[in-house]
Short mmCIF file of C-alpha atoms in Angstrom, two decimals:
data_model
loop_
_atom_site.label_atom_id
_atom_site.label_comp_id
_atom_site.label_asym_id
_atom_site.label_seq_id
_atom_site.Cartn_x
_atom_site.Cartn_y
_atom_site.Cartn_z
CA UNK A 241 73.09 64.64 -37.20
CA UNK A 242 74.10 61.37 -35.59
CA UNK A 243 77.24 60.06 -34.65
CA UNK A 244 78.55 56.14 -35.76
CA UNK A 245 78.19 54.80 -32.48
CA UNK A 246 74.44 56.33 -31.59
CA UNK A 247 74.26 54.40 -35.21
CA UNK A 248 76.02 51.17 -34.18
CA UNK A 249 73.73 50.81 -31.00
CA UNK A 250 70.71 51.27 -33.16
CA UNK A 251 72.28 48.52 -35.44
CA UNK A 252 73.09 46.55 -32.48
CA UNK A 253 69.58 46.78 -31.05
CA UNK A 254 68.15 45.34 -35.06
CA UNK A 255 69.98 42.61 -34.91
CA UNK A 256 69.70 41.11 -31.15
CA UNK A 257 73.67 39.39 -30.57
CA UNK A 258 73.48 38.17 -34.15
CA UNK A 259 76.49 40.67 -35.66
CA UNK A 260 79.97 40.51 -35.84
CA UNK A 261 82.02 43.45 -35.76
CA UNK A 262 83.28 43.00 -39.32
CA UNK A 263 79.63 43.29 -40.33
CA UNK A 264 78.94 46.07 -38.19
CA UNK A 265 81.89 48.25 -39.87
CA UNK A 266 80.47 47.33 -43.42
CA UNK A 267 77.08 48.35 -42.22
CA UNK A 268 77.79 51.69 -40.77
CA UNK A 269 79.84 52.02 -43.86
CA UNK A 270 77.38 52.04 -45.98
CA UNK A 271 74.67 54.38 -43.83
CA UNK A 272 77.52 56.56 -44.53
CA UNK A 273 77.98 55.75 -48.44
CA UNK A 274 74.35 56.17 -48.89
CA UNK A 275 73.32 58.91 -46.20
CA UNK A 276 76.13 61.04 -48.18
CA UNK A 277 74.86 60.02 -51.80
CA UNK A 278 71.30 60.80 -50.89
CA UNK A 279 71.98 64.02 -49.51
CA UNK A 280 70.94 63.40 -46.16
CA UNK A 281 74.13 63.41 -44.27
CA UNK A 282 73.32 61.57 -41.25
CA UNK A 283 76.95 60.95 -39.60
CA UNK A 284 78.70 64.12 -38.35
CA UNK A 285 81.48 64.90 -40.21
CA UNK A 286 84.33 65.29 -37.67
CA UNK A 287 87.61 62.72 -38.27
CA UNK A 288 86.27 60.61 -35.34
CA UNK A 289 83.64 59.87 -37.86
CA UNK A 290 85.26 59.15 -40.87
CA UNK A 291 86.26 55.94 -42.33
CA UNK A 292 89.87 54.21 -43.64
CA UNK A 293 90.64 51.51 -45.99
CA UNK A 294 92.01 48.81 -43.91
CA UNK A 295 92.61 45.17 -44.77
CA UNK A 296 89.31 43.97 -44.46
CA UNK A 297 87.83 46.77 -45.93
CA UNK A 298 86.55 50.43 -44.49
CA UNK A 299 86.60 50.71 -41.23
CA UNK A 300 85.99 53.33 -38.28
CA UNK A 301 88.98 53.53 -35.89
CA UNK A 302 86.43 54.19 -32.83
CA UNK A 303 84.51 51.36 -33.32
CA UNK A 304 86.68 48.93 -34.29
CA UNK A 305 88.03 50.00 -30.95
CA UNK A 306 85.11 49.55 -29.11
CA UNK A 307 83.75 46.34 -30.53
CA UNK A 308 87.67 44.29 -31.07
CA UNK A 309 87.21 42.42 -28.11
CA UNK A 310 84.34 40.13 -29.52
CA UNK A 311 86.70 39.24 -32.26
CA UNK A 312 85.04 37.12 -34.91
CA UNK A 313 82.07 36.41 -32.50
CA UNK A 314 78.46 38.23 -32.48
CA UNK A 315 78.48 41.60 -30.21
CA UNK A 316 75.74 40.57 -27.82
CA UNK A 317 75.93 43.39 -25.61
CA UNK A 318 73.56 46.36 -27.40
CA UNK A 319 74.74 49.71 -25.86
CA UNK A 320 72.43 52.32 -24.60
CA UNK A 321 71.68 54.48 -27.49
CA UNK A 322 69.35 57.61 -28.23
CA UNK A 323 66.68 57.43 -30.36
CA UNK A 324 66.90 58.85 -34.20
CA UNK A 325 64.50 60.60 -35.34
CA UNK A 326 61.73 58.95 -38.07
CA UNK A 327 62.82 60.59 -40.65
CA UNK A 328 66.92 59.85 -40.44
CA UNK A 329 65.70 55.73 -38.82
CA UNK A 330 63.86 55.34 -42.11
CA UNK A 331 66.94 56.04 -44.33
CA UNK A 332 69.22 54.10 -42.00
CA UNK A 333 66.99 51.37 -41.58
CA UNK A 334 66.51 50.94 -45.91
CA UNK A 335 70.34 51.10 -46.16
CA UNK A 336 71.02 48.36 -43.34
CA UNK A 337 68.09 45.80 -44.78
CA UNK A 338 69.38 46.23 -47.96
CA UNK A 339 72.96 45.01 -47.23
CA UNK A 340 72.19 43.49 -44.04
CA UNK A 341 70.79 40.20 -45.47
CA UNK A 342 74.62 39.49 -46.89
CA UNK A 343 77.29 38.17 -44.19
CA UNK A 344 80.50 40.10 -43.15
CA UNK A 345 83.15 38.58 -45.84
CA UNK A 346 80.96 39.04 -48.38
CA UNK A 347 79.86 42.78 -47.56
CA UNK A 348 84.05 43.04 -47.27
CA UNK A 349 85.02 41.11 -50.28
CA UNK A 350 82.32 43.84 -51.80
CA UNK A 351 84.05 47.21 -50.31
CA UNK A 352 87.60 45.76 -52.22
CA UNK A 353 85.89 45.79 -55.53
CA UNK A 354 84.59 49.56 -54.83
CA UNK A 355 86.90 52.56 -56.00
CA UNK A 356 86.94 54.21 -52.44
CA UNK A 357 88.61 51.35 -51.05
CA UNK A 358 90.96 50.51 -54.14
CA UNK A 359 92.45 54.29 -54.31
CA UNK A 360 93.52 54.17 -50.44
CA UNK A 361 94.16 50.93 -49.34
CA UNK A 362 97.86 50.62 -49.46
CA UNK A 363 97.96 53.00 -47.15
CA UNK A 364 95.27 52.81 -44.91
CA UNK A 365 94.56 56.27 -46.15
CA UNK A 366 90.57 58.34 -45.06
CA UNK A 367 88.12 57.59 -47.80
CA UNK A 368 86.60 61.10 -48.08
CA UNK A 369 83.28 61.90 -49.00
CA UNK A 370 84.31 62.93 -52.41
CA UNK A 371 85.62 59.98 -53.17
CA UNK A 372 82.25 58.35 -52.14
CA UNK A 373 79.82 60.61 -53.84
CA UNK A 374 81.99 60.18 -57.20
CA UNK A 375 81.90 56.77 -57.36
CA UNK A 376 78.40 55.61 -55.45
CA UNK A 377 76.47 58.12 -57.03
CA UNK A 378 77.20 56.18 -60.37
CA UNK A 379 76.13 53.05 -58.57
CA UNK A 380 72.54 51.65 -59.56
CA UNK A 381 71.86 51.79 -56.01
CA UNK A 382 71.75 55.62 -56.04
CA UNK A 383 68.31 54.83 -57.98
CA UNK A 384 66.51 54.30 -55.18
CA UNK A 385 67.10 57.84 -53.79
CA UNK A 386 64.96 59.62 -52.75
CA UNK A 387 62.92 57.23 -50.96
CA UNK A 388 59.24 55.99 -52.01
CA UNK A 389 57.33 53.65 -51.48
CA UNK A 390 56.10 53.89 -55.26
CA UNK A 391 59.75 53.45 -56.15
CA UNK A 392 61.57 50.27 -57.52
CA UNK A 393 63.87 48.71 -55.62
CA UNK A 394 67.58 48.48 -57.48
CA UNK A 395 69.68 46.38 -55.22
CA UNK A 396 72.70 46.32 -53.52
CA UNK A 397 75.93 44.84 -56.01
CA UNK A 398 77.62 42.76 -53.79
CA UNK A 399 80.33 39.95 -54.81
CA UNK A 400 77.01 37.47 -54.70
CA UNK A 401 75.03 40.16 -56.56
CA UNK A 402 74.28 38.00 -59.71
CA UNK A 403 73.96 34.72 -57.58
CA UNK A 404 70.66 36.17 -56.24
CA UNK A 405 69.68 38.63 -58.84
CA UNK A 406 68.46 34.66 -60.39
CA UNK A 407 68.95 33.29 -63.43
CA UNK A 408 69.62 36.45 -65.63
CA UNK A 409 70.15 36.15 -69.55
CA UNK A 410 74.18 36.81 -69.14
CA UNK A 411 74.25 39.67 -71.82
CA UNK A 412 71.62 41.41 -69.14
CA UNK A 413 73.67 44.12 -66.88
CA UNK A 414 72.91 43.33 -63.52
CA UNK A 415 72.20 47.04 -63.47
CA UNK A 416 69.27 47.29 -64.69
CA UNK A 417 67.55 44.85 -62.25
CA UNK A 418 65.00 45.83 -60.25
CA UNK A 419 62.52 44.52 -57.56
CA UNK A 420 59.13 46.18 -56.55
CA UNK A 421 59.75 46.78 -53.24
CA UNK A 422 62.70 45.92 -50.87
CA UNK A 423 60.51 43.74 -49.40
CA UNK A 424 59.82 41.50 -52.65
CA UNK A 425 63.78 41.29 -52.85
CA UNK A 426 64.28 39.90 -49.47
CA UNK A 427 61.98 37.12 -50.33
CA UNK A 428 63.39 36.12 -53.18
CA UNK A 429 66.97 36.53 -51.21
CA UNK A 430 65.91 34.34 -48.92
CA UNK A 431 64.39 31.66 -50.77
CA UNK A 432 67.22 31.77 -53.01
CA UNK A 433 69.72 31.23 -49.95
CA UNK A 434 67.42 28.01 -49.15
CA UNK A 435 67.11 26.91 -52.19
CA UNK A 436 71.05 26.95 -52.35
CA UNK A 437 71.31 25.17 -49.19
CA UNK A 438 69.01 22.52 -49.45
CA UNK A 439 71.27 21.89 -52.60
CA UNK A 440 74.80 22.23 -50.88
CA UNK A 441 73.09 19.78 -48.55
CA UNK A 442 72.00 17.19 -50.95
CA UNK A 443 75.30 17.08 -52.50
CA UNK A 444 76.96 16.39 -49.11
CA UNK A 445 74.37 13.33 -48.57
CA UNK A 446 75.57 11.80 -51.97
CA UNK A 447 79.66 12.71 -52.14
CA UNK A 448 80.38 12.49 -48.50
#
C-alpha cells in the first residue's frame, strides 16, 4: 500500500520538471480512480489520503500543500521517494500514460464532467470510494482491467476525447473505441496533436 506522495515523487521522477501541480492532482487522482476500480487499492485509505472536489477539480489537501508554491509553473524539484513494487509501478504507470499525454485544464475540465466531482463540489465535500467505484466502474475505461498485454486498449474520455479518437462516424459512441495497445494510441495521440498544430500554425501564417 502506498501513500499519494511516495506516488507523486514517482510521478515527479516520470516526468523530469515538466508537471504542474494542477496536473499532478489530476494524475494521482486518477491512480486512485483506477487503483480502486481495478481492485488493487494502491493508496492507503486514511483521510490524509483521500480526495475533495475543489474548484479546479479533485484535489488532495497534502499535496496541494506541498506543491502550491510552484503555482502554475512545472515542479522541478523530484522528492526522494521509495521504490513501488513491479507489480503496483505497472498499474500506476498504465493509469498515468494513459491520461498523462492530456495537459492540466483539460484533465480538470474532464473531472467536472465526472459524477464524483458534480455530487460534492459545492461544498468541497470527500469524494469517497463509493462514489468512485459506482460511477468509473461504468466507464469504458474499466475495460482495460485487469491488465494484459493481449488486451485492447479503451481510452481515457477526456473533454478532447473525440478530437483524438479521429474522425469517427458521429452516430459511433466513443465507447466502443478501442486501440491495440496503449502504445498504438499514443501514436496516433501524438500525431494527431501535430497534425493539429501544424494546422493552427498555418492558419496564423495566412490570418495574422
Amino acid at each position: 500500500m502506498q501513500n499519494l506522495e511516495n506516488i507523486a515523487g514517482h510521478i515527479l521522477n516520470k516526468f523530469q520538471g515538466n508537471i504542474t501541480p494542477m496536473k499532478l492532482q489530476k494524475l494521482l487522482y486518477y491512480v486512485k480512480v483506477w487503483t480502486t476500480v481495478a481492485g488493487k487499492k494502491t493508496i492507503s485509505n486514511t483521510p490524509d489520503q483521500a480526495f475533495y472536489a475543489w474548484k479546479y477539480g479533485p484535489v488532495n489537501p497534502e499535496i496541494y500543500h506541498e506543491y502550491k508554491g510552484y503555482g502554475k509553473n512545472p515542479i522541478k524539484d523530484i522528492p526522494l521517494f521509495s521504490p513501488i513494487p513491479s507489480n503496483e509501478k505497472k498499474l500506476i504507470n498504465f493509469i498515468v500514460d494513459s491520461y498523462g499525454c492530456y495537459n492540466a485544464i483539460t484533465l480538470s475540465k474532464t473531472t467536472h464532467t465526472e459524477e464524483p466531482w458534480i455530487k460534492n463540489q459545492e461544498f468541497g465535500g470527500k469524494i469517497s470510494d463509493e462514489e468512485i467505484l459506482d460511477y468509473y466502474s461504468k466507464e469504458s475505461f474499466a475495460q482495460n482491467f485487469p491488465l494484459d498485454k493481449d488486451n485492447k486498449f479503451y481510452p481515457p474520455k477526456t473533454t478532447s476525447h473525440h478530437a483524438y479518437v479521429f474522425d469517427m462516424a458521429e452516430d459511433d459512441e466513443a465507447t466502443n473505441v478501442y486501440f491495440d495497445s496503449l502504445d498504438e494510441y499514443l501514436d496516433e495521440f501524438n500525431k494527431a496533436s501535430k497534425e493539429a498544430h501544424l494546422f493552427m500554425n498555418s492558419n496564423t501564417e495566412i490570418f495574422g
